[in-house]
PDB file of C-alpha atoms in Angstrom:
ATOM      1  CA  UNK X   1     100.874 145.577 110.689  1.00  0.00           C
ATOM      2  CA  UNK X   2     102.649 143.513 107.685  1.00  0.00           C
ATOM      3  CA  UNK X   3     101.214 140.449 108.850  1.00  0.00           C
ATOM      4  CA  UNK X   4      97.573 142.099 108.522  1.00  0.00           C
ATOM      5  CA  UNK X   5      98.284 143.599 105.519  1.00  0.00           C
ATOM      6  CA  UNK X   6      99.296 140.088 103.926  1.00  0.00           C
ATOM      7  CA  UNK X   7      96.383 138.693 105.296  1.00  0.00           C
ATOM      8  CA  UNK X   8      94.265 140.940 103.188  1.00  0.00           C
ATOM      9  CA  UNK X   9      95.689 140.226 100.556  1.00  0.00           C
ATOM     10  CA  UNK X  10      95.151 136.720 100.710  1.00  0.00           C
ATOM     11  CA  UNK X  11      91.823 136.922 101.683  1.00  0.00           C
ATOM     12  CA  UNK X  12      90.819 139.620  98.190  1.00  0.00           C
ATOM     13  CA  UNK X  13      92.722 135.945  96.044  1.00  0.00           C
ATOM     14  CA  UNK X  14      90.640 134.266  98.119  1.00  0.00           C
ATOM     15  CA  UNK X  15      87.462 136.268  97.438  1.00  0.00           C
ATOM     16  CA  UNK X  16      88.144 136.006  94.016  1.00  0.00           C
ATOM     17  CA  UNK X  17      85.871 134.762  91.252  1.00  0.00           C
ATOM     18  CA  UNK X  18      88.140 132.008  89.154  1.00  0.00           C
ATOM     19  CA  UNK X  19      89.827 130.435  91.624  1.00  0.00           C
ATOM     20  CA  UNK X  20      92.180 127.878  89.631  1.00  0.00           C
ATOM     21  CA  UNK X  21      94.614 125.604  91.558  1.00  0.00           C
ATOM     22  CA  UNK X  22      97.322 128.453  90.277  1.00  0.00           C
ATOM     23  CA  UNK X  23      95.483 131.183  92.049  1.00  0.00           C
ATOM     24  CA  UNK X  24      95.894 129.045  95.147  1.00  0.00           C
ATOM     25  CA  UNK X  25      99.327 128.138  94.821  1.00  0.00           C
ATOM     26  CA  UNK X  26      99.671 131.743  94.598  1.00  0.00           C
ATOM     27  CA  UNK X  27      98.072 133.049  97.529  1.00  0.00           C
ATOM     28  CA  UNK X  28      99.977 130.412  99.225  1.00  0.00           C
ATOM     29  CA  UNK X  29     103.344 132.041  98.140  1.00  0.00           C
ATOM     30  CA  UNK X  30     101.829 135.379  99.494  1.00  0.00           C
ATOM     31  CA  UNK X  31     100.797 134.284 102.607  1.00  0.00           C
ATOM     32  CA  UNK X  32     104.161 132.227 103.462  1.00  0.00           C
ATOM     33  CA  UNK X  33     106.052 135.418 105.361  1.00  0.00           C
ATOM     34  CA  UNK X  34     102.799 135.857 107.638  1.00  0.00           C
ATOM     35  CA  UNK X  35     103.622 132.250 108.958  1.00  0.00           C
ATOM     36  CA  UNK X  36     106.350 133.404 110.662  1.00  0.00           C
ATOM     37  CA  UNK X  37     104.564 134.710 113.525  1.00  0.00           C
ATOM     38  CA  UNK X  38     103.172 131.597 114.690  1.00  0.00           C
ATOM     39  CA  UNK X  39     100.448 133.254 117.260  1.00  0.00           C
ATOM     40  CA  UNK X  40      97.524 134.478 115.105  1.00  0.00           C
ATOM     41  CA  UNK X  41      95.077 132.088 114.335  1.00  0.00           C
ATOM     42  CA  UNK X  42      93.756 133.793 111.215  1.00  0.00           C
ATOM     43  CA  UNK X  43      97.349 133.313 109.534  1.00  0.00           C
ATOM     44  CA  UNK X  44      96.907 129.577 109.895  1.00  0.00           C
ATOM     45  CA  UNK X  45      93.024 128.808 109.234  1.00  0.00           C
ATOM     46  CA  UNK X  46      94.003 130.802 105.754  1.00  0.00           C
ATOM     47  CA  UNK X  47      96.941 128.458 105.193  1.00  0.00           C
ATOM     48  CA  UNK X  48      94.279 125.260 105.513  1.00  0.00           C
ATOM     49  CA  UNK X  49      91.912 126.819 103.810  1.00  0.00           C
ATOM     50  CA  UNK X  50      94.407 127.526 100.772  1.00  0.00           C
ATOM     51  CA  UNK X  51      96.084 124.243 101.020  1.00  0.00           C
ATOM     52  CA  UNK X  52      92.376 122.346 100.748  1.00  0.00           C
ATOM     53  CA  UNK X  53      91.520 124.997  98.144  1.00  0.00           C
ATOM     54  CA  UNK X  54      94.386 123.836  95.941  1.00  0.00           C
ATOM     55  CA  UNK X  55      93.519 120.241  96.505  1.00  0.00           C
ATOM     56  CA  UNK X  56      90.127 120.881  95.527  1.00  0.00           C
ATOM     57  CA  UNK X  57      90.629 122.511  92.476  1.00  0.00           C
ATOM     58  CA  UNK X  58      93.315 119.869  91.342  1.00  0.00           C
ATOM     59  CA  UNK X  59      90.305 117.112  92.235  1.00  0.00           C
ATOM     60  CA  UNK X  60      88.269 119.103  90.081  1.00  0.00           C
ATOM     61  CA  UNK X  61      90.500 119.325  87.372  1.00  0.00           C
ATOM     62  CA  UNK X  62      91.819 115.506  87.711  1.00  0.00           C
ATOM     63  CA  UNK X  63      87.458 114.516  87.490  1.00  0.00           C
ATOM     64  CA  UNK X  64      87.574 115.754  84.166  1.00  0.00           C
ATOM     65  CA  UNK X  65      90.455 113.573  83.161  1.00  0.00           C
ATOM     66  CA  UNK X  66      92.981 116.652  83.262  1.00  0.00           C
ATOM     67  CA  UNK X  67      96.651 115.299  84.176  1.00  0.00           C
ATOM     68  CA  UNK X  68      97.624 116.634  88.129  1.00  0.00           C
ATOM     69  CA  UNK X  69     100.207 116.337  90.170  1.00  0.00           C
ATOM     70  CA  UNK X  70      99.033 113.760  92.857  1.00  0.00           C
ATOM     71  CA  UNK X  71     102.132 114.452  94.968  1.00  0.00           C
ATOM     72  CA  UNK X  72     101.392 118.148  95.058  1.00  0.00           C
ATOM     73  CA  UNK X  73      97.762 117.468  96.053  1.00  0.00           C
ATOM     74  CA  UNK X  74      98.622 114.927  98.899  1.00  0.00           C
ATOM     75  CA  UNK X  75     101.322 117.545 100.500  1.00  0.00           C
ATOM     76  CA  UNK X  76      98.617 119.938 100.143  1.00  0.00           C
ATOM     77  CA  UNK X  77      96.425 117.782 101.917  1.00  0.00           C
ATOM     78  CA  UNK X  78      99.065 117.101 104.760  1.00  0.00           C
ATOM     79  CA  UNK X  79     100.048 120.975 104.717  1.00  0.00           C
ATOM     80  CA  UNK X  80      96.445 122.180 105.339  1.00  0.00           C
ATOM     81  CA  UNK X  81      95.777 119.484 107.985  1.00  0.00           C
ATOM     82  CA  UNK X  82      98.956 120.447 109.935  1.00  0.00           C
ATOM     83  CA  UNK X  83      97.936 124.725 109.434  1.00  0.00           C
ATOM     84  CA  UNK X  84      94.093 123.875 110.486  1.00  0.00           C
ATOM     85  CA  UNK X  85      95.772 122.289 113.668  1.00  0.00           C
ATOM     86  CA  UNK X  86      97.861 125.080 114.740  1.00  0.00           C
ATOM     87  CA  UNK X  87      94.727 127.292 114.441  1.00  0.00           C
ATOM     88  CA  UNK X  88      92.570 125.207 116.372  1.00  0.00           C
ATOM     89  CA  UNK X  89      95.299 125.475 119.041  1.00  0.00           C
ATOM     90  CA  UNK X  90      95.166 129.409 118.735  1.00  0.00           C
ATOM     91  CA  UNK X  91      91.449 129.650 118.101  1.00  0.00           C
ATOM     92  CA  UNK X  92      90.654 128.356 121.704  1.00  0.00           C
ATOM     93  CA  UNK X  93      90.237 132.153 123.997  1.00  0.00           C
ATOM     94  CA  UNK X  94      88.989 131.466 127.370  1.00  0.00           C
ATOM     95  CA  UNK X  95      86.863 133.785 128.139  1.00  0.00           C
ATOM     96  CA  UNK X  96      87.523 136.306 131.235  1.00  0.00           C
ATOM     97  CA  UNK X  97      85.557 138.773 133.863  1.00  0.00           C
ATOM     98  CA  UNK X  98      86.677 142.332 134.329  1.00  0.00           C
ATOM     99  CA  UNK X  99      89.217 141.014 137.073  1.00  0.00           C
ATOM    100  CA  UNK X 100      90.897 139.021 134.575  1.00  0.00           C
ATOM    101  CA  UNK X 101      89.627 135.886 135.694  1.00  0.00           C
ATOM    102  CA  UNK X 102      87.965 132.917 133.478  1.00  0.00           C
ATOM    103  CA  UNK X 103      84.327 132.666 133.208  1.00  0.00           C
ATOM    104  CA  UNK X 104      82.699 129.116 134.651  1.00  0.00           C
ATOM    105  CA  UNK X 105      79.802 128.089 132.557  1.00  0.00           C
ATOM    106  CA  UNK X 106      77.574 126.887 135.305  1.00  0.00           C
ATOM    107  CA  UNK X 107      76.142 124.015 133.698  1.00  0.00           C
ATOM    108  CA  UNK X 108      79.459 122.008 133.092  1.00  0.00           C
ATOM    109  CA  UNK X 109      81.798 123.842 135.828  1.00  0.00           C
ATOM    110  CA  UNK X 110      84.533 124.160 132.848  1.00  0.00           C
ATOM    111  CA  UNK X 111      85.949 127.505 131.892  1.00  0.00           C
ATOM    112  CA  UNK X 112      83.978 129.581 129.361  1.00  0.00           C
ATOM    113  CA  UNK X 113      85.437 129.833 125.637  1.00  0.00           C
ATOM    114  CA  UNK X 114      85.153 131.336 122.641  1.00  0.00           C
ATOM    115  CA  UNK X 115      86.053 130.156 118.983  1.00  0.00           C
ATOM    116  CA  UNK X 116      86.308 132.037 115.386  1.00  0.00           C
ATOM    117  CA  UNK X 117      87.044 129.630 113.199  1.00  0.00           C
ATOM    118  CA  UNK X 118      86.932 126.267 115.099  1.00  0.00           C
ATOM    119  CA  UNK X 119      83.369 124.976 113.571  1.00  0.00           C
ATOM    120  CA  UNK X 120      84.386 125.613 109.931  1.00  0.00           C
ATOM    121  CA  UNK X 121      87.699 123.913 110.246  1.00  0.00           C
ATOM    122  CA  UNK X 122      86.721 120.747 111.863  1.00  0.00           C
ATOM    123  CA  UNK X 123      83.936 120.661 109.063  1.00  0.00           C
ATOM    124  CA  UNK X 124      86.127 121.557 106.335  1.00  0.00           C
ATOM    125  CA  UNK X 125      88.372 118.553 107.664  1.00  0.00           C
ATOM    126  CA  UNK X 126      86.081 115.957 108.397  1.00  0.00           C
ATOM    127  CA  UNK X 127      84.470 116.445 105.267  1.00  0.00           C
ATOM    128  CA  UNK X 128      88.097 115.439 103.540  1.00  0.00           C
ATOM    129  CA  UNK X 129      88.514 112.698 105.547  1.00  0.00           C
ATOM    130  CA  UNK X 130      88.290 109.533 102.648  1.00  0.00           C
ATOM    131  CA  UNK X 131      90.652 111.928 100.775  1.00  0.00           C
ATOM    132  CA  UNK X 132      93.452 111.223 103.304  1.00  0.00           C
ATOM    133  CA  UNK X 133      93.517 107.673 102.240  1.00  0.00           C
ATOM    134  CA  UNK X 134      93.393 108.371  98.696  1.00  0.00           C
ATOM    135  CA  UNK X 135      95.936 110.688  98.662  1.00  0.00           C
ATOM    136  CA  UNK X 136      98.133 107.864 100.853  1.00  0.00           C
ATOM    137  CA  UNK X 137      97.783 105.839  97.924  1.00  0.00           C
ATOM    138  CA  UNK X 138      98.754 107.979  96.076  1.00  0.00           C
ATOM    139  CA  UNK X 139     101.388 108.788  97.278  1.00  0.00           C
ATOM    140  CA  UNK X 140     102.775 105.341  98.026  1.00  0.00           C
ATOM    141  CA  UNK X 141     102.385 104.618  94.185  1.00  0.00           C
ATOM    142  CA  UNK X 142     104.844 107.455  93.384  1.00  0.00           C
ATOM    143  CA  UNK X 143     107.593 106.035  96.338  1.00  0.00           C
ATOM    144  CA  UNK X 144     106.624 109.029  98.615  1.00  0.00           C
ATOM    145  CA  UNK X 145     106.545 106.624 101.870  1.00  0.00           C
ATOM    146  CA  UNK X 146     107.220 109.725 104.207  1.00  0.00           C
ATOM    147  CA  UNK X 147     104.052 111.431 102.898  1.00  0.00           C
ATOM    148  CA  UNK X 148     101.883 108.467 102.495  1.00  0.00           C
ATOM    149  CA  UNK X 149     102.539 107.340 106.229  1.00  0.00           C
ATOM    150  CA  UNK X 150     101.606 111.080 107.164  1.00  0.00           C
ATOM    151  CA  UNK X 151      98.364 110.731 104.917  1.00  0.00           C
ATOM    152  CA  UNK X 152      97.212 107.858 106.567  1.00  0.00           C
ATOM    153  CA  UNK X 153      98.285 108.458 109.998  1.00  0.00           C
ATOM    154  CA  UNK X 154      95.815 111.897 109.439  1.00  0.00           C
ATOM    155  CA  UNK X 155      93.362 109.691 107.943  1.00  0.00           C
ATOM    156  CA  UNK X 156      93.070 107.453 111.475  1.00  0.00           C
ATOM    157  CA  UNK X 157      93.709 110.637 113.604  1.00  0.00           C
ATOM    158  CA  UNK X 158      90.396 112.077 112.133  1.00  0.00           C
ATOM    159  CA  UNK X 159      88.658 108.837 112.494  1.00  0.00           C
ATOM    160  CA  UNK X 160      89.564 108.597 116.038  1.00  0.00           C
ATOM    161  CA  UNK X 161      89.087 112.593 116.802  1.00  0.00           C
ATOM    162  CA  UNK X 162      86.141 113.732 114.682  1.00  0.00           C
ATOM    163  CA  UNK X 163      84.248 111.448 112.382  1.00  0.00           C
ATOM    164  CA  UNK X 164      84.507 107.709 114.145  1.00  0.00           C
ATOM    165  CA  UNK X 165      83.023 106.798 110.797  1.00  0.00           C
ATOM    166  CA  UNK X 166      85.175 104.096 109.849  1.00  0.00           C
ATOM    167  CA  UNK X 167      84.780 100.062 111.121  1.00  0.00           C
ATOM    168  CA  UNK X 168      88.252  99.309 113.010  1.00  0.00           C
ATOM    169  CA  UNK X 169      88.628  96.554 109.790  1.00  0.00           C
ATOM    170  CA  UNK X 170      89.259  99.934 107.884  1.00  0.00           C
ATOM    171  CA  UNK X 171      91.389 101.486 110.438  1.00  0.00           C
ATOM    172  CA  UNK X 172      93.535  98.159 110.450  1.00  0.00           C
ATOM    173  CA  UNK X 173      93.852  97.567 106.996  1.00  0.00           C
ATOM    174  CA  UNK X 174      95.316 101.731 106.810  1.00  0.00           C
ATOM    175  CA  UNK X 175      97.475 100.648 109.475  1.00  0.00           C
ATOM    176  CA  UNK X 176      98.902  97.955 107.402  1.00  0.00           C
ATOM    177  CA  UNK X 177      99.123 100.397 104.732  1.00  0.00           C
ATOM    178  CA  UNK X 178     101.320 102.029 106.977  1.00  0.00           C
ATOM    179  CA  UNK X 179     103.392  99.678 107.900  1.00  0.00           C
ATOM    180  CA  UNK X 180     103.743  98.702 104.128  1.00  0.00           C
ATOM    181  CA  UNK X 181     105.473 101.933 103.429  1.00  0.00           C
ATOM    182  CA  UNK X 182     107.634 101.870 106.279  1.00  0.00           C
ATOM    183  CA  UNK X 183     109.003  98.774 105.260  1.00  0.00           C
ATOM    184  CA  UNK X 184     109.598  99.830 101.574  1.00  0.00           C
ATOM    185  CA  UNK X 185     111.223 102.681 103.285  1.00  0.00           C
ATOM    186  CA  UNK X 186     113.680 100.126 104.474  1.00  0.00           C
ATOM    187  CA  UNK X 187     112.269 101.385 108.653  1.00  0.00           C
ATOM    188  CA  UNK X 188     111.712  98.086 109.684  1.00  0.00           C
ATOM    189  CA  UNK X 189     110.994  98.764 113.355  1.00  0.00           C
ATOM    190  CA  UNK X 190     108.342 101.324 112.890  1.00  0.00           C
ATOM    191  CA  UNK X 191     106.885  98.888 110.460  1.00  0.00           C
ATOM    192  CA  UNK X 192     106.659  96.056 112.650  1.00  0.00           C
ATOM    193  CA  UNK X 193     105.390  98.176 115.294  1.00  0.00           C
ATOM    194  CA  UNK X 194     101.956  98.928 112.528  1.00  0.00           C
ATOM    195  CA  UNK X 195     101.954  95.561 111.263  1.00  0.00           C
ATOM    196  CA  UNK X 196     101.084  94.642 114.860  1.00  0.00           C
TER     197      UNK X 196
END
């Protein structure tokens, strides 16, 4: 009953009209004791959701030539990713008859399922997919190696999962990226593994 009751909260920020990257951060803070119960999917499409939100604004902001913190927005970026994930993974209900068994679509023989928020999250993240590998830069200018490797590694995952909309030139040159900030890391193994 807490959990829903934090959820509405978050969700009258979110409805809100002036929706600054402080109202986000904000809801965020809010929202945080909800994450402890990891099985609702709700909980987790509204961390995403706020964790893009906040990126967004801060884009906003930064195309106007206001200063931003480009380490917040990349962990942001890699937060929202990771909380759109885990609701994809509890978004997925397969579908059942009155004796509790799944329901066979009889066109593809696969068990019937049914989705909430699944279409608006892969949309919401393929539609940030370039900002991956901006925010992997960076982050690799400001010596965060840890979150630049996780930028870029999202960055390919989408590629490979969602958009296929970048050449494998692109895809290799991130990879090198990688590898780059492995080896500034002073990881040479994992970077040698990229570099290849």
């Amino acid at each position: 009953m807490g959990q829903h009751r934090v959820l509405g909260e978050v969700k009258k920020k979110l409805n809100s009209l002036s929706l600054t990257a402080d109202t986000y951060k904000g809801a965020l803070t809010t929202l945080k004791p909800a994450l402890s119960h990891e099985e609702v999917a709700e909980t987790w499409y509204l961390q995403g959701k706020l964790q893009y939100g906040y990126y967004d604004r801060c884009m906003d902001a930064k195309s106007v030539g206001k200063k931003v913190d480009v380490k917040a927005m990349g962990h942001a970026l890699i937060d929202g990713y990771a909380g759109f994930c885990k609701a994809l993974s509890l978004d997925t209900i397969v579908e059942v008859d009155k004796k509790g068994n799944a329901k066979i679509d009889k066109k593809t023989g696969a068990p019937k399922f049914k989705t909430k928020y699944s279409s608006e999250i892969t949309s919401k993240i393929a539609s940030h997919h370039s900002d991956y590998n901006t925010a992997g830069g960076d982050l690799d200018n400001n010596k965060d190696w840890d979150g630049a490797f996780d930028a870029w590694e999202i960055f390919c995952t989408i590629n490979d999962n969602i958009t296929h909309a970048m050449a494998d030139t692109v895809i290799g040159q991130v990879r090198f990226y990688q590898a780059l900030a492995m080896w500034k890391k002073g990881e040479n193994k994992s970077s040698v593994e990229y570099f290849a």
